[in-house]
Short mmCIF file of C-alpha atoms in Angstrom, two decimals:
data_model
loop_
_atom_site.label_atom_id
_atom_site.label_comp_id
_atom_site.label_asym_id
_atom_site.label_seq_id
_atom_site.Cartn_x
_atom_site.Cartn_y
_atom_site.Cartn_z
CA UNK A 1454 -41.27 -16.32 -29.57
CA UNK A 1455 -38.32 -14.35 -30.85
CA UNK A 1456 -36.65 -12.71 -27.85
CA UNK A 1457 -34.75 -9.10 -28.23
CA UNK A 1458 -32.95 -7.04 -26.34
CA UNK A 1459 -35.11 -3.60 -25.48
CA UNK A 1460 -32.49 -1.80 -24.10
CA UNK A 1461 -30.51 -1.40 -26.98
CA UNK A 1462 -34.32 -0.03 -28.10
CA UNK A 1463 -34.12 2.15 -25.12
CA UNK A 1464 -31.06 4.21 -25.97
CA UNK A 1465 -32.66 7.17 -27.41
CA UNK A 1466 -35.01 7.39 -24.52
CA UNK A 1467 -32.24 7.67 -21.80
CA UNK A 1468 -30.95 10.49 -23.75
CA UNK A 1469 -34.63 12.52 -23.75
CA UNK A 1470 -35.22 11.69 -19.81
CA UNK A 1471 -31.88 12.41 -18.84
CA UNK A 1472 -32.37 15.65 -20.94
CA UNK A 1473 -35.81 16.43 -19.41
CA UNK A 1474 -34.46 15.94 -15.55
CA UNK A 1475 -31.78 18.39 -16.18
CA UNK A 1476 -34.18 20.94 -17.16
CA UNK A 1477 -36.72 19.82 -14.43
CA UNK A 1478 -33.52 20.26 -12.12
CA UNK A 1479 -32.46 23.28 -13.04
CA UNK A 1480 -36.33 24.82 -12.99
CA UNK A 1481 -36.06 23.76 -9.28
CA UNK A 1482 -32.89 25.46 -8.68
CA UNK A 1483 -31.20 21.84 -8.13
CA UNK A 1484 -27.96 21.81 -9.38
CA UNK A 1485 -28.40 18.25 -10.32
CA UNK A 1486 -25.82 17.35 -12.79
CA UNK A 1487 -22.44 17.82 -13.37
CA UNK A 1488 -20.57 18.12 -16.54
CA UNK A 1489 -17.71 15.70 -14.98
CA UNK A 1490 -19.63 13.16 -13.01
CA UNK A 1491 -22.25 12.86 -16.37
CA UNK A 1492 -19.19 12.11 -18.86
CA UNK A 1493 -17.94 9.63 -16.59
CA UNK A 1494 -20.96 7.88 -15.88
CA UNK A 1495 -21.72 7.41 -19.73
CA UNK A 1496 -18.20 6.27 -20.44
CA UNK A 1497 -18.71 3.44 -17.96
CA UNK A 1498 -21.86 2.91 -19.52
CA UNK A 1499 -20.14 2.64 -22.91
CA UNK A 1500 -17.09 0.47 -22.18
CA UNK A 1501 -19.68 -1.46 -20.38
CA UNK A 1502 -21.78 -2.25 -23.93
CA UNK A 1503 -18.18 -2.48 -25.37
CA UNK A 1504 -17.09 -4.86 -22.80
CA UNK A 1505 -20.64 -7.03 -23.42
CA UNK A 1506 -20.30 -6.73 -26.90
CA UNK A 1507 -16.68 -7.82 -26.93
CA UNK A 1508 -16.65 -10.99 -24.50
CA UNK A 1509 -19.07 -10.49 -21.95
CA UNK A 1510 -22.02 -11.58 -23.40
CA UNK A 1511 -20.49 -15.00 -25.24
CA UNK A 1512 -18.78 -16.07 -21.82
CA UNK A 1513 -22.44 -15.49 -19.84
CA UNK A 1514 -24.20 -17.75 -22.83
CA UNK A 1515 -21.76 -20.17 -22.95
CA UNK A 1516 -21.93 -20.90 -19.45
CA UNK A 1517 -25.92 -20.35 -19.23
CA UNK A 1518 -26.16 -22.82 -22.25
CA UNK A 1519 -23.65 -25.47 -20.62
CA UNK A 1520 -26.25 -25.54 -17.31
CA UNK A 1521 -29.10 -25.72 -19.60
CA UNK A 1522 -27.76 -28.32 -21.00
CA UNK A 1523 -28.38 -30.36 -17.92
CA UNK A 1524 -31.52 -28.86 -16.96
CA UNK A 1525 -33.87 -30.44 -14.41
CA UNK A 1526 -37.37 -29.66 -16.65
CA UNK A 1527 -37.46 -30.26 -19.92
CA UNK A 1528 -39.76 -28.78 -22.40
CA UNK A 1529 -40.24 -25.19 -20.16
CA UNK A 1530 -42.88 -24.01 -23.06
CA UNK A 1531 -42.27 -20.03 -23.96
CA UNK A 1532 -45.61 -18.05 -23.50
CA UNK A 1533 -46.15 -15.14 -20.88
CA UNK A 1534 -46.89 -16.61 -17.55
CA UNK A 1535 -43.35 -18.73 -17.72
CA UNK A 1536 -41.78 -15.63 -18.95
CA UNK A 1537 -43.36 -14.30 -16.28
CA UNK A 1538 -41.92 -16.66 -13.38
CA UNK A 1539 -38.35 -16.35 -15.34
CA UNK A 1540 -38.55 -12.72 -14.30
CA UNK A 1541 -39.47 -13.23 -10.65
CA UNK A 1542 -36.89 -16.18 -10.44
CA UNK A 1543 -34.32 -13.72 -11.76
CA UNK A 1544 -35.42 -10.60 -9.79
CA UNK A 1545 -34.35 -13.19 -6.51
CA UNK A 1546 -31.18 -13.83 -8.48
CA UNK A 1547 -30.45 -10.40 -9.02
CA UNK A 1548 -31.01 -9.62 -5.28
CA UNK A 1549 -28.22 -12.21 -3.89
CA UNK A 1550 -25.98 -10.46 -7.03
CA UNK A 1551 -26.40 -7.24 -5.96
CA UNK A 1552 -26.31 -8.29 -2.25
CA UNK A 1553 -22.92 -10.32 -2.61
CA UNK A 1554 -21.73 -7.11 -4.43
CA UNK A 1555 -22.13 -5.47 -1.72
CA UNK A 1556 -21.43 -7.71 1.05
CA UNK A 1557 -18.00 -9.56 -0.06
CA UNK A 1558 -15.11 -7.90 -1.54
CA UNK A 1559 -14.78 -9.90 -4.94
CA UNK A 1560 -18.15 -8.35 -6.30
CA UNK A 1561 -18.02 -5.06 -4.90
CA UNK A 1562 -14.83 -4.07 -6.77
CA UNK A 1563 -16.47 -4.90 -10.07
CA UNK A 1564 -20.04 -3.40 -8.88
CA UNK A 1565 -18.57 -0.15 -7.13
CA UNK A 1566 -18.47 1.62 -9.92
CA UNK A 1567 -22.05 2.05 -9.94
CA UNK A 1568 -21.84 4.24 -6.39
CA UNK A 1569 -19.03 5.99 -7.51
CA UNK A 1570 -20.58 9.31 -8.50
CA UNK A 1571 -21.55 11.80 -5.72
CA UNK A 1572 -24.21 12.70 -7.96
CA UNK A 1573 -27.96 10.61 -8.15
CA UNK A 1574 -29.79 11.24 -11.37
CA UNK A 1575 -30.71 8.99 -14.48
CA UNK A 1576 -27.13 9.09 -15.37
CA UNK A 1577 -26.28 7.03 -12.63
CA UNK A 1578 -27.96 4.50 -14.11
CA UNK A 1579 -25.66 4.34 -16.81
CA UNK A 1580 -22.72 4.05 -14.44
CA UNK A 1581 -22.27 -0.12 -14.94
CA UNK A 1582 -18.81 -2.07 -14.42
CA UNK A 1583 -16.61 -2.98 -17.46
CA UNK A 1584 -15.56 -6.04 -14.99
CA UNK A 1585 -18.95 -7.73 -14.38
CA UNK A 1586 -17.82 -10.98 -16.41
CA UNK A 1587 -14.36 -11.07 -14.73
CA UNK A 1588 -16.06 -11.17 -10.91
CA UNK A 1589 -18.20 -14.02 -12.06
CA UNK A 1590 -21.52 -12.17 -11.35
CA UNK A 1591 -23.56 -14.02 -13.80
CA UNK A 1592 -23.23 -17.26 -11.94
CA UNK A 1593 -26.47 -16.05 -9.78
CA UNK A 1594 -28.49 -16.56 -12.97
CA UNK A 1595 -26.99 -19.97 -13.52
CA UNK A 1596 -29.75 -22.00 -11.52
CA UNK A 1597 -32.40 -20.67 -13.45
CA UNK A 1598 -30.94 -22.35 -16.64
CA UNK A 1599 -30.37 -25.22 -14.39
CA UNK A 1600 -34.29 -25.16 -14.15
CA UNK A 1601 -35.14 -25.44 -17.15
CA UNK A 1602 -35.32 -22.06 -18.91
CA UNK A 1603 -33.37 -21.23 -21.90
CA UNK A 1604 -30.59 -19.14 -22.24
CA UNK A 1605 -32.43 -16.24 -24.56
CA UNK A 1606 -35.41 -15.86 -22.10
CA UNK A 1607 -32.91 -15.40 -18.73
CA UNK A 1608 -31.13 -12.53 -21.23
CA UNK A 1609 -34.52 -10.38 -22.02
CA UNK A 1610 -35.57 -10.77 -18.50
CA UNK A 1611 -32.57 -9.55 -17.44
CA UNK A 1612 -32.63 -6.74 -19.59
CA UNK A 1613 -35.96 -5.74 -19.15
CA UNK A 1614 -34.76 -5.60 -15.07
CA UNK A 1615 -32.12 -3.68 -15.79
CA UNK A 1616 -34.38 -1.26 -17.58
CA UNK A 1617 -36.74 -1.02 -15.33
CA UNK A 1618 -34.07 -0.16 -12.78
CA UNK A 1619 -32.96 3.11 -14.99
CA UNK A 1620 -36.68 5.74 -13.85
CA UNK A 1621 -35.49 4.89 -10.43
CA UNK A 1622 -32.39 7.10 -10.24
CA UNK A 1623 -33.90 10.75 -9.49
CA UNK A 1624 -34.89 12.80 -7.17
CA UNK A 1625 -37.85 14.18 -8.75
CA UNK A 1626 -39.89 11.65 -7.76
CA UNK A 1627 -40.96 11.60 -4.27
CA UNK A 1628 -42.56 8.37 -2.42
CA UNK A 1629 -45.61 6.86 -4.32
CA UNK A 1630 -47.75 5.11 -1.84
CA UNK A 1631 -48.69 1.50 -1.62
CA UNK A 1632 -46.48 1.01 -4.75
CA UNK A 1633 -43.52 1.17 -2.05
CA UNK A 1634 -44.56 -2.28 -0.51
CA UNK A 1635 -44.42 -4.45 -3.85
CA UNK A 1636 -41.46 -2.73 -5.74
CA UNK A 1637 -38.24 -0.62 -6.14
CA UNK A 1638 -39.15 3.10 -6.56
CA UNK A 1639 -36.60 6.04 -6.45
CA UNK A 1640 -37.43 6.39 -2.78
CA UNK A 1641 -35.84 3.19 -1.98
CA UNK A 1642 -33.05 2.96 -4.54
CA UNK A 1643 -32.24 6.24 -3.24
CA UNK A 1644 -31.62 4.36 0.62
CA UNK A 1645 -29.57 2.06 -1.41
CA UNK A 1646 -27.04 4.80 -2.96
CA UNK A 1647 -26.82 6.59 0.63
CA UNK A 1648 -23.70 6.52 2.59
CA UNK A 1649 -25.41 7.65 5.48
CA UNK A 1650 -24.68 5.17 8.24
CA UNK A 1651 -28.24 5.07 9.07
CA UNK A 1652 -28.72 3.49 5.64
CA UNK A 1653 -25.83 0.97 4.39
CA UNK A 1654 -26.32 -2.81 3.41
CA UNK A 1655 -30.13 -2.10 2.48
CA UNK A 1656 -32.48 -2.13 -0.41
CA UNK A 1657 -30.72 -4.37 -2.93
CA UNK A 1658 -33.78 -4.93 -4.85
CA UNK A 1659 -33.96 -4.83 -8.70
CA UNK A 1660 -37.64 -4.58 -9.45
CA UNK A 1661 -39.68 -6.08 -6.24
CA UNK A 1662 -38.98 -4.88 -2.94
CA UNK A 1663 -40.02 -7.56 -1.17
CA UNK A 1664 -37.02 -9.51 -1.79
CA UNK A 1665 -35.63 -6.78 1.14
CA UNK A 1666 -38.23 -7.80 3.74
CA UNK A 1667 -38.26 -10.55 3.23
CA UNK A 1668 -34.48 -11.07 4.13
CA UNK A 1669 -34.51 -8.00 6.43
CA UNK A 1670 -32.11 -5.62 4.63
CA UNK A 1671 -35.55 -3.42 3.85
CA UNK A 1672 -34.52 0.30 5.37
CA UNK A 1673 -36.97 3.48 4.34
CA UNK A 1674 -36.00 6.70 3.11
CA UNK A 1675 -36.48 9.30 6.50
CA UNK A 1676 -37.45 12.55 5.31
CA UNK A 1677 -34.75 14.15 8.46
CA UNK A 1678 -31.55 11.92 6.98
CA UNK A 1679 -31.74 12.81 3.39
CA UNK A 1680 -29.23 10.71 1.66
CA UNK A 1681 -25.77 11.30 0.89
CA UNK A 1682 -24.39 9.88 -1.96
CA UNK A 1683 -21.00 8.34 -3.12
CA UNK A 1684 -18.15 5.83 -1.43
CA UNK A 1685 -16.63 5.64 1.97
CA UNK A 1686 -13.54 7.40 0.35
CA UNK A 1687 -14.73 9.13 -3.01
CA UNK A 1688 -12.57 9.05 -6.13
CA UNK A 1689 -11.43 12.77 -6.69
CA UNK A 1690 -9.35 11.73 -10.14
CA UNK A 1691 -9.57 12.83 -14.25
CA UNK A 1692 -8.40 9.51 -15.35
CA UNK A 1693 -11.02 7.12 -16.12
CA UNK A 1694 -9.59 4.00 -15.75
CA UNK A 1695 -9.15 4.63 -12.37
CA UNK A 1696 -12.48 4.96 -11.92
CA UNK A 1697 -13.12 1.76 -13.92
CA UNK A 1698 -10.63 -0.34 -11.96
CA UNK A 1699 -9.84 1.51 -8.79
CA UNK A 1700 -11.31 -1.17 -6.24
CA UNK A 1701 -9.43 -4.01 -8.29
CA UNK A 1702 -6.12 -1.76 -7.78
CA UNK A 1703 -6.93 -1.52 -4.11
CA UNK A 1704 -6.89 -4.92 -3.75
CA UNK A 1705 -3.85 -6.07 -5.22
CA UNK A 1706 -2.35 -3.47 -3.02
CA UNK A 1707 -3.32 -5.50 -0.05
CA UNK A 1708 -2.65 -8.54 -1.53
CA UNK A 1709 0.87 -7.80 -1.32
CA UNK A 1710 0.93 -6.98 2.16
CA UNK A 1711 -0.96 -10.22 2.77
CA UNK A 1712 0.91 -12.75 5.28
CA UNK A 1713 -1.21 -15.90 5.31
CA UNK A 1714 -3.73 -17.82 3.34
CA UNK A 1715 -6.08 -16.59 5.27
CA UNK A 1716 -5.35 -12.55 4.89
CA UNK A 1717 -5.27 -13.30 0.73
CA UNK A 1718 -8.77 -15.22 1.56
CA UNK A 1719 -9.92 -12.21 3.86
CA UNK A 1720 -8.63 -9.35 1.32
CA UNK A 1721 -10.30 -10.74 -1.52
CA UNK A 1722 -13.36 -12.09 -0.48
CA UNK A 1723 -14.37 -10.97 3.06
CA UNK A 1724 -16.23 -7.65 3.47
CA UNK A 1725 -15.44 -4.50 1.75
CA UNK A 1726 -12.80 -3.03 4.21
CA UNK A 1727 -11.69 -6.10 6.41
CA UNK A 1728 -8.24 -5.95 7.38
CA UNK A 1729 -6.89 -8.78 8.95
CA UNK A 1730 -6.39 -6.76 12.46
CA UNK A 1731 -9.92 -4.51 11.91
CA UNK A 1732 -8.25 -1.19 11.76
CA UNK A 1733 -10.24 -0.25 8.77
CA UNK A 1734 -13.98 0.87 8.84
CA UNK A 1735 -16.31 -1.56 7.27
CA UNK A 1736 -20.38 -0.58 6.79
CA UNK A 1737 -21.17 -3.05 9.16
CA UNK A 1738 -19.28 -1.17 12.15
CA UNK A 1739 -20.49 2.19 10.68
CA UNK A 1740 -23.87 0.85 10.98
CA UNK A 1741 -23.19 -0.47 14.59
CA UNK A 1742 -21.49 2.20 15.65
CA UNK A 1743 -24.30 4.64 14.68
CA UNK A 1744 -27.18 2.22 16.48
CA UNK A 1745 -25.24 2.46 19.48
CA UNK A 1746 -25.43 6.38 19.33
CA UNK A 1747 -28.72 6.64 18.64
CA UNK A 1748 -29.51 4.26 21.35
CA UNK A 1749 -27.00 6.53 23.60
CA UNK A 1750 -29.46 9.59 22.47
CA UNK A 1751 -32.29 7.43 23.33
CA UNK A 1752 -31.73 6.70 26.81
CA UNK A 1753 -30.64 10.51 26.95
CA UNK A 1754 -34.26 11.62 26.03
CA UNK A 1755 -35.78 8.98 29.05
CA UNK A 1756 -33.09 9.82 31.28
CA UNK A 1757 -31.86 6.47 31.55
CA UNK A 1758 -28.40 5.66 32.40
CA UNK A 1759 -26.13 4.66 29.35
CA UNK A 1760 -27.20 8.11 27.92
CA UNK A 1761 -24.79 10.96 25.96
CA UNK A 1762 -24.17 12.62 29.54
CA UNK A 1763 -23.24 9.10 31.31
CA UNK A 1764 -20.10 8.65 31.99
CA UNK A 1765 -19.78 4.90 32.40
CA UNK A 1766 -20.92 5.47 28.90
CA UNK A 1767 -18.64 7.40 27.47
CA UNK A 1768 -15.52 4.99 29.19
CA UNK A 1769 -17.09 2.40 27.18
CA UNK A 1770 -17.54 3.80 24.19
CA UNK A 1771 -16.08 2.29 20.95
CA UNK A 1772 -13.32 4.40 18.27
CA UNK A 1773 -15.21 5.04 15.22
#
């Protein structure tokens, strides 16, 4: 089998869907796109084929050809049921990629450009890093060469993830029933783009959901929180390199504040926000911090003490 790469097939498409939610948008009275946010979503997703083109895409193979090299199976034949597993087996990579990215400090400055935009529509799709291959993140697919599948198949399953991963930036589509259990839908990719304490570190899923209940960062979209998109501090700036590279910036800033080993360690590959005396918010606190409120308004409601109106409660209360 001759393996291809369908989304450079897919191009045109993206332009007629992105076309057709605008309209559906603006028939709804949605002011769903903006001329801004749109042109820099599709330069990012641009410089990011540019990027691919350039480098990115030799350095992945070379290093996905080196571990095949030593696979464990020899022989994997190429028909539809291993192409098949090579997808699943990826769709598990790709959650621990996009997890990491989100989870230690390294990967999140190349993947924050994705949740840049205050916007959520097919655009965002578009919105990929130029810096993918400089954070490493195709080491995740690594042990799947190491396997024994080649090189070419791990590529067109990843791009046939990646495509399927465009539909389920919108609005427009609302929650679509027992669907929700097995895979990634807008209703649950729109959870992931949230800021909304309520929803942070969840849904990293690429095509299956399950990968998210399984390992318990699984969080549903609740129809009285509607989600709020962007960053904890979001880019207001014409220039797009910023935009590109701001994260990486951010942490060379730190860096040179740094004092030990162990701050360089902790600024570059500790959570998102770590500072080596905690004075910064992180999404884990957020998170915390709002599960203690609404466990404050919950013992309000049954009258228990430890409610909003306690004031034991209050003198214990942490700074958010």
């Amino acid at each position: 089998m001759e393996f291809f790469d369908p989304i450079s097939y897919a191009v045109p498409f993206f332009i007629i869907l992105m076309i057709a939610e605008g309209v559906a948008l603006k028939l709804r009275g949605i002011d769903g796109y903006d001329v801004k946010d749109t042109f820099f979503s599709l330069a990012m997703g641009i410089g990011s084929l540019v990027v691919k083109i350039v480098f990115g895409a030799a350095v992945s193979y070379a290093a996905h050809s080196w571990v095949y090299s030593h696979r464990l199976i020899e022989n994997v034949p190429v028909n539809w049921w291993t192409i098949l597993i090579c997808f699943v087996l990826y769709d598990l990579a790709y959650y621990w990629q996009h997890r990491f990215g989100h989870e230690y400090r390294w990967f999140w400055a190349s993947h924050v450009n994705h949740h840049s935009s205050q916007r959520y529509n097919l655009s965002t799709a578009l919105r990929q890093t130029w810096t993918g291959t400089i954070a490493l993140t195709f080491i995740f697919g690594l042990p799947i060469a190491l396997f024994g599948f080649q090189p070419e198949m791990i590529f067109f399953v990843a791009a046939w993830n990646l495509l399927y991963q465009f539909w389920i930036h919108t609005e427009l589509v609302d929650r679509m029933g027992p669907l929700e259990w097995i895979f990634n839908t807008p209703s649950h990719h729109r959870v992931h783009h949230a800021t909304n304490p309520r929803y942070l570190d969840s849904n990293y899923a690429g095509t299956l959901i399950i990968w998210d209940r399984m390992f318990g960062t699984f969080s549903p979209e609740v129809a009285k929180d509607p989600p709020r998109y962007g960053i904890g501090k979001n880019l207001e700036t014409n220039n797009l390199l910023i935009v590109a590279f701001h994260e990486w910036i951010a942490m060379v800033k730190d860096l040179k504040t740094a004092r030990s080993l162990r701050d360089v360690y902790g600024y570059m590959f500790r959570t998102p926000g770590w500072t080596p005396d905690g004075s910064r918010m992180t999404t884990k606190k957020a998170k915390a911090n709002w599960k203690r409120k609404q466990e404050r308004l919950k013992a309000q409601e049954d009258g228990l003490p430890g409610g909003e109106g306690d004031p034991a409660a209050k003198a214990v209360e942490p700074a958010e």
